[in-house]
XYZ file of C-alpha atoms in Angstrom:
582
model
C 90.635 133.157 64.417
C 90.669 129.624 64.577
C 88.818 126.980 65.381
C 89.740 123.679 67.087
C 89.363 120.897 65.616
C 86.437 118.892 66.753
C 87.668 115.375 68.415
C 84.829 112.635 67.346
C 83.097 110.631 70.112
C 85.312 107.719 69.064
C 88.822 110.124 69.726
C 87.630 111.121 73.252
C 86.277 107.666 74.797
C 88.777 106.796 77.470
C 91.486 104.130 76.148
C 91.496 100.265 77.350
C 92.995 97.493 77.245
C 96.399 97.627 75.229
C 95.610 101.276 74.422
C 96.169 102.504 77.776
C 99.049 104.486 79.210
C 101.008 104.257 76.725
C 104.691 104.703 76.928
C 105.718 108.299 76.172
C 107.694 108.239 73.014
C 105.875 111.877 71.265
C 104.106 109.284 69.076
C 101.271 107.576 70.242
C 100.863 105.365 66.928
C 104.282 104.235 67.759
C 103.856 103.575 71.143
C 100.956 101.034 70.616
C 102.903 99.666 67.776
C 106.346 99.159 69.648
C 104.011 97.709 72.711
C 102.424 95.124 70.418
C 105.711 94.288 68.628
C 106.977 93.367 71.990
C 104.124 91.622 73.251
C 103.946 89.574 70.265
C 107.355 87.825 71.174
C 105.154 86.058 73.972
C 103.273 84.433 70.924
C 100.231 86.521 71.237
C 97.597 87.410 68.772
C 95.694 90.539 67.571
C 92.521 88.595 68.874
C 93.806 88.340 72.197
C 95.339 91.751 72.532
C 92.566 93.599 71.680
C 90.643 91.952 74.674
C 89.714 93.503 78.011
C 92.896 93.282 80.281
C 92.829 92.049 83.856
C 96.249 92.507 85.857
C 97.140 89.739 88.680
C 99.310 90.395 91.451
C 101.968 87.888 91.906
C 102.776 88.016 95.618
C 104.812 84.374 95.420
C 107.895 84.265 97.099
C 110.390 81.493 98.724
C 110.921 83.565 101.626
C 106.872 83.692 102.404
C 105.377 80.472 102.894
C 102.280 81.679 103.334
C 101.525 82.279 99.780
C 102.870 79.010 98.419
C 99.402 78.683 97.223
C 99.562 81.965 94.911
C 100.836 80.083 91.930
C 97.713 77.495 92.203
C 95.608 80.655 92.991
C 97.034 82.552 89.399
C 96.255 79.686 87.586
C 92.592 79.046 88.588
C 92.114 82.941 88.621
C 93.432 83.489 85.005
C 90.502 80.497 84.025
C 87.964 82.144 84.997
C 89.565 85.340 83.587
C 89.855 83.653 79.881
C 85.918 82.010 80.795
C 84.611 85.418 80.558
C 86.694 86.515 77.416
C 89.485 88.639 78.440
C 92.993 88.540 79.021
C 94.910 87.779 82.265
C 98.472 89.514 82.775
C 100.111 88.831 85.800
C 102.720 91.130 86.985
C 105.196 90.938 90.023
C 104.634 92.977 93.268
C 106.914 92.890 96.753
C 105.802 89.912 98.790
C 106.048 90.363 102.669
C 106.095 87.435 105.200
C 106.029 88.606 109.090
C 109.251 86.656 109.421
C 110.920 86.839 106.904
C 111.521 90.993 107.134
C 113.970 92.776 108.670
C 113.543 95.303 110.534
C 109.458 94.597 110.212
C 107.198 93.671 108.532
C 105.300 96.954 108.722
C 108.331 98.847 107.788
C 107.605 97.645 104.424
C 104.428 97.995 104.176
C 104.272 101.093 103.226
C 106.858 100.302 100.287
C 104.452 97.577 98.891
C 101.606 99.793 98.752
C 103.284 102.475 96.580
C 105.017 99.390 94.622
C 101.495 97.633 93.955
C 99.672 100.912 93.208
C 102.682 102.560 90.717
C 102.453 99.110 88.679
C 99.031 99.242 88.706
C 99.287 102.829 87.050
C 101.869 102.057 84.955
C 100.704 99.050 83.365
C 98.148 98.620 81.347
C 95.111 96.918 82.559
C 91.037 97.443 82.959
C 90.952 95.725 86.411
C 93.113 93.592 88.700
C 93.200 90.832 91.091
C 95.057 91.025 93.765
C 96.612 88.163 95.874
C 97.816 88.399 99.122
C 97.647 87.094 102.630
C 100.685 87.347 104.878
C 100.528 89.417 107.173
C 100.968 92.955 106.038
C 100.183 92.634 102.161
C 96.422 92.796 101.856
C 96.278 96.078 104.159
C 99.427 97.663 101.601
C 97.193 96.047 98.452
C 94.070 97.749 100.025
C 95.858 101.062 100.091
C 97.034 100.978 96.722
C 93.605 99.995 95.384
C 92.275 103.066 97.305
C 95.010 105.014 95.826
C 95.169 103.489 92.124
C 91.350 103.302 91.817
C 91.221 101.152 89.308
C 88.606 98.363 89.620
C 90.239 95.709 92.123
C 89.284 92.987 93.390
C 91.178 91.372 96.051
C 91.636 87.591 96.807
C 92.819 86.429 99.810
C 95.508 83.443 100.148
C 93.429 81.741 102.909
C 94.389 79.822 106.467
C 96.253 76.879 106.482
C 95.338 74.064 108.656
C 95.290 73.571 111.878
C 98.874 71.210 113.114
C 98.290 68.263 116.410
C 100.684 67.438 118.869
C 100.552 65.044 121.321
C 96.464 65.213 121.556
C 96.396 68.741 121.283
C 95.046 70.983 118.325
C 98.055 73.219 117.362
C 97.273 76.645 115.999
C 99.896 79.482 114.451
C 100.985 81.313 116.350
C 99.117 81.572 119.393
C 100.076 78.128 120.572
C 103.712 78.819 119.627
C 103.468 82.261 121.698
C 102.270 80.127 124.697
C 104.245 76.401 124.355
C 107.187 79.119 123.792
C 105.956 80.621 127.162
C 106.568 77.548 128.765
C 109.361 77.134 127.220
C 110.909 79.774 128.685
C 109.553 79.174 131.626
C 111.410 75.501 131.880
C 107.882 73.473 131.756
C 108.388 71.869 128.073
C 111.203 70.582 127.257
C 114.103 70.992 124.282
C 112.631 67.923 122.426
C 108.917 68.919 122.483
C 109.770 72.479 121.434
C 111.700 71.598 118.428
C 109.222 68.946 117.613
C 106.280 71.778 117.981
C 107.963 73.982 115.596
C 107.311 70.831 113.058
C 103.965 71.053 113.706
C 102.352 74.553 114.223
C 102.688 75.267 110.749
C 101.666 72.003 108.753
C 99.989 73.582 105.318
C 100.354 76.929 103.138
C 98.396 79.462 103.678
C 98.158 81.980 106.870
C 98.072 82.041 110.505
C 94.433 79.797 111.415
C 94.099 81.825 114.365
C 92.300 84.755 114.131
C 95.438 87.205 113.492
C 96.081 90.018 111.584
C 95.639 87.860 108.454
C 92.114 86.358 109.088
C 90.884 89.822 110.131
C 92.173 91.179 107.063
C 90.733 88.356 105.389
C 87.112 89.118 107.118
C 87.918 92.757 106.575
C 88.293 92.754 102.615
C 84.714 90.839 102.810
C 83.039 93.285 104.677
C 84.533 95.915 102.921
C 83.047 94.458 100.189
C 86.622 94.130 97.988
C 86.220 90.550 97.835
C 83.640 87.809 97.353
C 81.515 86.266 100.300
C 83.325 83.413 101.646
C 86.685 84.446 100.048
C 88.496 85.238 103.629
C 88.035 82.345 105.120
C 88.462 79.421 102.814
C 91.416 77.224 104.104
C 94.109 77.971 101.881
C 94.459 73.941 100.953
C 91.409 73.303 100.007
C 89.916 72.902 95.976
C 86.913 75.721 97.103
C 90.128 78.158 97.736
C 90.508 77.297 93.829
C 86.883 77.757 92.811
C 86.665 81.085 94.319
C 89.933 82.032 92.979
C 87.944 80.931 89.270
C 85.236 83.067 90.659
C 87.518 86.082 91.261
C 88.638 85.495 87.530
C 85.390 85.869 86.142
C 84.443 88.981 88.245
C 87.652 90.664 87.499
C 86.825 90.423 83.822
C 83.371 91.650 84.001
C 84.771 94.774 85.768
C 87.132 95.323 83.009
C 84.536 95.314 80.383
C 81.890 97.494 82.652
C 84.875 99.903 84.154
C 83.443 99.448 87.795
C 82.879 99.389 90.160
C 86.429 100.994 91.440
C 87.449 100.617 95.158
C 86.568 104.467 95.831
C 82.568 103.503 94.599
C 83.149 100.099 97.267
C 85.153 101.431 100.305
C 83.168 104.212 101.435
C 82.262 105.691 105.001
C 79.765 103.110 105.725
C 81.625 100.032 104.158
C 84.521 101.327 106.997
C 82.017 101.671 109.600
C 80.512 97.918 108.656
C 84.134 96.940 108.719
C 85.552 98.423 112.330
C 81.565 96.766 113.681
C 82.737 92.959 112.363
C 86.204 93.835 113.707
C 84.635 94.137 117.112
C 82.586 90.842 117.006
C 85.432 88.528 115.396
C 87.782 89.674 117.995
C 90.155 91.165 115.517
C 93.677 91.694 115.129
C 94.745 94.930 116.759
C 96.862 95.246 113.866
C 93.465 96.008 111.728
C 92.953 99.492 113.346
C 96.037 100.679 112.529
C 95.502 99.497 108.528
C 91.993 100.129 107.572
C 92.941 103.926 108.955
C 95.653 103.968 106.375
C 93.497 102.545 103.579
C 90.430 105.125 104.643
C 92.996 107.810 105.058
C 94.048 107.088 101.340
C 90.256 108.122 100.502
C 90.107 110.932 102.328
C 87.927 108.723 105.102
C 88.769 109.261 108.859
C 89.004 106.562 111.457
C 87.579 107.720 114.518
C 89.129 106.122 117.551
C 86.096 107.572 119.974
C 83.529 105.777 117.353
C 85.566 102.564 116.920
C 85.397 102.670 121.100
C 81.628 103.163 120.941
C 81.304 100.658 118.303
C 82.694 97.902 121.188
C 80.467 99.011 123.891
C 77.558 97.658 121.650
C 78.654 95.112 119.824
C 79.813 91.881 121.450
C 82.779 89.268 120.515
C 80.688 86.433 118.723
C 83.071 84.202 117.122
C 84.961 81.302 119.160
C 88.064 81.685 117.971
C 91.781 82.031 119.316
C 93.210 84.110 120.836
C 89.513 85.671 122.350
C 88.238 81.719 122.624
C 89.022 78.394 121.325
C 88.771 77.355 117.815
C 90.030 77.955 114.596
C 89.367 79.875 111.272
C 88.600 76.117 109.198
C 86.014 76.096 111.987
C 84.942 79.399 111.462
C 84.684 79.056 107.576
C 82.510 75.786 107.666
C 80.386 77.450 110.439
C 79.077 80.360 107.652
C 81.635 82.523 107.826
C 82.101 85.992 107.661
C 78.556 86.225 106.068
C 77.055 84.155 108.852
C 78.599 86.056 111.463
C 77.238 89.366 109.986
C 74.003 87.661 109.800
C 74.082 88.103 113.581
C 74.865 91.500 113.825
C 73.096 92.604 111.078
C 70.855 95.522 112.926
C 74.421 97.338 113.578
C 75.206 96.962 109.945
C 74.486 99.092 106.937
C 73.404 96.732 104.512
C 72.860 99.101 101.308
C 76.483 99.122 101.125
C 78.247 97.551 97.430
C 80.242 95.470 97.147
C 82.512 93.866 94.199
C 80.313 90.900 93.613
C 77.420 93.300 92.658
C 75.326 92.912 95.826
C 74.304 94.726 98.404
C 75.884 93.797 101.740
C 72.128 92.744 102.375
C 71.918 90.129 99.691
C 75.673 89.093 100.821
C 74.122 88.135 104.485
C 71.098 86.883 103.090
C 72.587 84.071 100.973
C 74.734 82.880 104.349
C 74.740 79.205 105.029
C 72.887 78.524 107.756
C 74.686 75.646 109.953
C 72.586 73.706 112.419
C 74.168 73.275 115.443
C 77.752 75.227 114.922
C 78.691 76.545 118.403
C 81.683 78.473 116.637
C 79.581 81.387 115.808
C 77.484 82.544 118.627
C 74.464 84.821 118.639
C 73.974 88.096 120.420
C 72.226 86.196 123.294
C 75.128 83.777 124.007
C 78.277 85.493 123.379
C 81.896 85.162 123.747
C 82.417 88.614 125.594
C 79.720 91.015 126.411
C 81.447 94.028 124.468
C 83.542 93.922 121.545
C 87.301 92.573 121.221
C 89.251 96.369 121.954
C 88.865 99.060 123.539
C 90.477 102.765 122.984
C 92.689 104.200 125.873
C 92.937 108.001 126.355
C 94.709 109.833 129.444
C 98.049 111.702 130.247
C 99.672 108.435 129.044
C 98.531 108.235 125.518
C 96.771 111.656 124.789
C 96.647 110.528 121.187
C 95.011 107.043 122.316
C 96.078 103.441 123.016
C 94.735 100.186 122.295
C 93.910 96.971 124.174
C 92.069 94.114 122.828
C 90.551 93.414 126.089
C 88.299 90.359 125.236
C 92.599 88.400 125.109
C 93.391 89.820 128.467
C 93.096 88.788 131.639
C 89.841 90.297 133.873
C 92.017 90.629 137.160
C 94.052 92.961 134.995
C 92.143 95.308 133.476
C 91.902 97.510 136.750
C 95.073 97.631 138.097
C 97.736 100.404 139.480
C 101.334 99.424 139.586
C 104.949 100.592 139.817
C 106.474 101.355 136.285
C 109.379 99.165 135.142
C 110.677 101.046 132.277
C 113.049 99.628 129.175
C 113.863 102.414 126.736
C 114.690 100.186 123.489
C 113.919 96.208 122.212
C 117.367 96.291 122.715
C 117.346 96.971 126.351
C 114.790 94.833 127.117
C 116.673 91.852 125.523
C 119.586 92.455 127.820
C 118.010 93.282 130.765
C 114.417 91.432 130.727
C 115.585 87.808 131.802
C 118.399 88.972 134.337
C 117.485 87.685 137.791
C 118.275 90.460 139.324
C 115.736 92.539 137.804
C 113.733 94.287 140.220
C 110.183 93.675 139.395
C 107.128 91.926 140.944
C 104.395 90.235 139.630
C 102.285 93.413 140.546
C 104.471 96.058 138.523
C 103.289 97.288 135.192
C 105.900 96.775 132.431
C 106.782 99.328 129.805
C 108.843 99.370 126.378
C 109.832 102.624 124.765
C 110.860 103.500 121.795
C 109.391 100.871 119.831
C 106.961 102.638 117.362
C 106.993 103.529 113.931
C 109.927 105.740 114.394
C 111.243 104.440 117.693
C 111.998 100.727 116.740
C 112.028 101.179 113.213
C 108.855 100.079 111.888
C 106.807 99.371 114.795
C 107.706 95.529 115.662
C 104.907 93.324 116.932
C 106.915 93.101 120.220
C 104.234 94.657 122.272
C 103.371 91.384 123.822
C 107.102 91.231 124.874
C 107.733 88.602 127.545
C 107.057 88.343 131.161
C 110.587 88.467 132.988
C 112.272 85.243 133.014
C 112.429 84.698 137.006
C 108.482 85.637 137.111
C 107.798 83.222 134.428
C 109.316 80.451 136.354
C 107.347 81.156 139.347
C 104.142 80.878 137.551
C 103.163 84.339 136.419
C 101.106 83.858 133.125
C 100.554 87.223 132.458
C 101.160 91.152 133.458
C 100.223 94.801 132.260
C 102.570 95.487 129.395
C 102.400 98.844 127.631
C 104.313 99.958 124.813
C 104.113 102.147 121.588
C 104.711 98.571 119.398
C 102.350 96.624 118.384
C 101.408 92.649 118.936
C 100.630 89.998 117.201
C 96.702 89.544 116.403
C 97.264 85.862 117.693
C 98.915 86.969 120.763
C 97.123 87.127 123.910
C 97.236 89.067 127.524
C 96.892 92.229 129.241
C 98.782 94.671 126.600
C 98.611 98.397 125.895
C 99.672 98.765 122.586
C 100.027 102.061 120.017
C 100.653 104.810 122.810
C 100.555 107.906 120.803
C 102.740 110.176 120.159
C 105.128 107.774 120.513
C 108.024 108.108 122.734
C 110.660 108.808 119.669
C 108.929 111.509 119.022
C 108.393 113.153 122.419
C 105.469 111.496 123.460
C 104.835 111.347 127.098
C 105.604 107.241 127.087
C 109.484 108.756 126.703
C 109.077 110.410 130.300
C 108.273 107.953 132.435
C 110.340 106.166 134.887
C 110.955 103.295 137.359
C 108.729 103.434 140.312
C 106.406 105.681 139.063
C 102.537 104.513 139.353
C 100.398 103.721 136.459
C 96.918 103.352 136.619
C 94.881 101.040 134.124
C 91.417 101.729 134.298
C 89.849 99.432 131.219
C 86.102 99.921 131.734
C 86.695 104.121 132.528
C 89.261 103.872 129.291
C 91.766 105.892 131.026
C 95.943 105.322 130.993
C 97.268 107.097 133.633
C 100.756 108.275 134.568
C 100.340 109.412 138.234
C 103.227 111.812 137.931
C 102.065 115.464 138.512
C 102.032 118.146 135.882
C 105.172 120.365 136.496
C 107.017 117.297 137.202
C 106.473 115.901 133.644
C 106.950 119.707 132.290
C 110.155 119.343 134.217
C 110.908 116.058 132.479
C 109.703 116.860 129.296
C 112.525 120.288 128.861
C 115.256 117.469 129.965
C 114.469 115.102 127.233
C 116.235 114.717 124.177
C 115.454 113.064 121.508
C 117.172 109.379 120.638
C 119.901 109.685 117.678
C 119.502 108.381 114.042
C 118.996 104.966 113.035
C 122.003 103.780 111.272
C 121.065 104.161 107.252
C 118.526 106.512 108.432
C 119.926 108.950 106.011
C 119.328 107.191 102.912
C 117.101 105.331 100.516
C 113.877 103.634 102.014
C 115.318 104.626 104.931
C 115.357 108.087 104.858
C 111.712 108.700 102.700
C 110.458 106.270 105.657
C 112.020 108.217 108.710
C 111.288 111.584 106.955
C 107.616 111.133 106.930
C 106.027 108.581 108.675
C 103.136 109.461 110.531
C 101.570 107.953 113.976
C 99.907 104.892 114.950
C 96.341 107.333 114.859
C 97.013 108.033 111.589
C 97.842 104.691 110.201
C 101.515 104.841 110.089
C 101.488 105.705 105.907
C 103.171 108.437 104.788
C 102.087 112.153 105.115
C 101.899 112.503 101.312
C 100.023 109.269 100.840
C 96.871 111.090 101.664
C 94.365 111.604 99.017
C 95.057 113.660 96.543
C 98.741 113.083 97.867
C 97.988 116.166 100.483
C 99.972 116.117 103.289
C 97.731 115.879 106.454
């Protein structure tokens, strides 16, 4: 018989650098050759090829403003790469701006992720930096870290600055939801609109509110996939290009150590830590629905009861738009995301790692301590008493709903009303500002048909506008409920994520006008007050909406064919870990 030949230590140590997944030709030898003969037309040498590799994303586009700092970023990030003696590749990915894609933004998310983590795979490098900001790309780059696993470390774009008009501070895009508001409502006029529109976006970088960006931003530091300060750093300024430098230097001292990898970073307790700051920032709705994707791609449940529990003892601490008044340059010359963990450290667990090679612990103990800041508040002198949302359960939404209560109005957050149903965006938009419109300041109002399925791609029109004849007679705000979901710099009294959602049968698809809601905020209950056989009687009369044209194709079709609920993070079933279907 016999016997195998013995591979020697040297034969069975994992490949780097250029050495790794190699094209498949039948001849390795010949892959690594043709790769180097290729390489070499970019004028490279032997000395540099055979260094460590660190990948960088390249999320620039000219349809997302957000990022025009990404080229800047590359360059300071491939400095500190070559500081620490290895070699910087950057590499393409999709770049997603929320208004710049049609249908959504979060219809493409999804895309990104499986873009971002496939050329991760396919490419070959010992770590990467990855660059995003706007509004959906650092969630998709999060879940194709989790999925990739290759060391990552992620570096936000950063907020712009805050824009001034007429006195006022001026902050994207909660000031352009409400001077819009009034817009609509015929209190600011043609010329101060357009001239508004000049000024609510006056740098690069993200929304300065504290949006879905910024709590992504504060969520990849608490995570621990980025380094302290990194989310928060206005987007303009040179520290955004120091600790861009800095991100260059870690990145290469993963590649050489192989760690640690995103699965050794985002664990149970890193999402815990994360869904806790969430709370006390008064984060983006938006955020729940992501970090249950990313943890989902780890095998890593979000639990909506805990999340809930989480708010009940943690209170909104930062000052910050929409929950209060400032804005995230504030915020970042305040302390930061390490400051305001600093004052909820007892609800934190501080052995967790992070990228930078510290605990979470020595993360909050080097925060800067600002005398004085009022933007940051302590336990003792909160914003809100309880955290920013709170999780809705009842015959309504059996799967859950969200509000982010601490951007709502108080009056509201009790309230029973009459129903005043639109089945599609597209029936809203035709019927929503006719004056004959029968509804009342006191009705609850209620999109279907607007989830992941229903819309496609779940549009952030659950903070959909208040009737154009109420809006002229002063009405700043009413219950709106919806399987969408909103903007994290909108603000008022929204239900948002119903699930199932109505596309699919959920019970949002059965109600009707004139039937009576109930709100109950502090009990967490969403009501339909419709009785049991009646919505059994519905329910066997109820068909489900047709196709989306192209629904049959492409994108399309994978997207349609299995995306999952707002509970489960709206990935795809076979996105899971492992790729099991769950």
């Amino acid at each position: 018989m016999a016997t195998a030949k013995r591979r020697s230590p040297a034969a069975s140590k994992k490949a780097t650098g250029l050495r790794q997944g190699l094209a498949t030709y039948g001849d390795a030898g010949f892959s690594l050759f043709l790769r180097k003969a290729f390489i070499k037309a970019a004028g490279y040498t032997d000395d540099a090829l055979d260094r460590p590799i660190v990948g960088i994303t390249n999320t620039f586009s000219d349809f997302n403003p957000c990022h025009g700092n990404v080229p800047d970023l590359i360059e300071s990030v491939k400095r500190g790469i070559l500081l620490q003696g290895a070699l910087p590749m950057v590499f393409p990915t999709i770049s997603i701006h929320e208004s710049f894609s049609h249908p959504t933004s979060m219809y493409l998310r999804n895309l990104m992720a499986m873009d971002t983590e496939e050329m991760v795979r396919a490419q070959p490098m010992d770590s990467v930096v990855m660059i995003g900001g706007c509004d959906k790309t650092l969630p998709a780059q999060l879940m194709a870290a989790a999925s990739a696993d290759r060391p990552t470390i992620v570096l936000p774009v950063g907020p712009m600055l805050v824009g001034h008009f007429k006195g006022e501070v001026l902050g994207a895009c909660t000031d352009c939801r409400r001077l819009w508001g009034q817009y609509r409502a015929g209190t600011f006029s043609e010329a101060d609109i357009q001239q508004v529109s000049e000024r609510l976006a006056p740098t690069k970088g993200t929304c300065m509110v504290m949006g879905t960006a910024s709590t992504m931003g504060c969520m990849v530091e608490t995570l621990g996939m980025g380094l302290p300060n990194s989310g928060s750093i206005p987007a303009t300024h040179s520290d955004r290009l120091r600790i861009a430098e800095a991100t260059g230097k870690r990145a290469a001292e993963m590649a050489r150590t192989g760690g640690p990898k995103p699965s050794q970073v985002m664990t149970k307790a890193a999402f815990r830590n994360a869904l806790t700051v969430m709370q006390a920032i008064g984060g983006s709705t938006n955020a729940l629905v992501h970090l249950t994707a990313v943890a989902r791609r780890l095998d890593i449940r979000i639990d909506l009861e805990e999340f809930d529990a989480i708010g009940q003892n943690v209170p909104v601490l930062v000052d910050l738009k929409p929950s209060g008044d400032h804005y995230m340059e504030h915020f970042h010359w305040a302390g930061g995301n390490s400051r305001l963990m600093k004052e909820i450290r007892g609800k934190l667990d501080e052995t967790a790692m992070t990228v930078s090679g510290r605990t979470l612990k020595q993360v909050i103990d080097k925060a800067e301590m600002v005398p004085n800041q009022t933007v940051i508040r302590s336990a003792r002198n909160p914003i809100k008493p309880t955290g920013g949302m709170a999780v809705l359960r009842g015959n309504l939404a059996p799967r859950g709903a969200v509000i982010k209560h601490s951007a709502a109005s108080p009056a509201l957050l009790t309230h029973t009303g009459r129903a005043v149903v639109f089945d599609s965006l597209e029936d809203l938009a035709q019927r929503g500002d006719d004056p004959s419109l029968d509804v009342t300041a006191d009705d609850i109002l209620v999109l279907r048909n607007a989830g992941a399925k229903g819309a496609p791609g779940m549009p952030e029109a659950g903070s959909f506008p208040i009737p154009m004849k109420l809006a002229r007679a002063g009405v700043k705000d009413m219950i709106r409920i919806s399987d969408a979901r909103m903007s994290g710099t909108a603000f008022g009294t929204i239900v948002l994520h119903v699930s199932p959602e109505a596309a699919n049968g959920g019970p949002l698809a059965l109600v009707k006008n004139g039937d009576r809601i109930t709100l109950d905020v502090p009990k967490r209950r969403l009501e339909l007050l419709v009785s049991t056989a009646e919505l059994a009687k519905r329910r066997k009369a109820w068909k489900a909406p047709p196709p989306h044209p192209g629904s049959h194709r492409g994108y399309a079709s994978l997207y349609f064919d299995t995306v999952l609920e707002a509970d489960e993070g709206v990935d795809f079933d076979f996105l899971g870990s492992a790729g099991a279907k769950r």
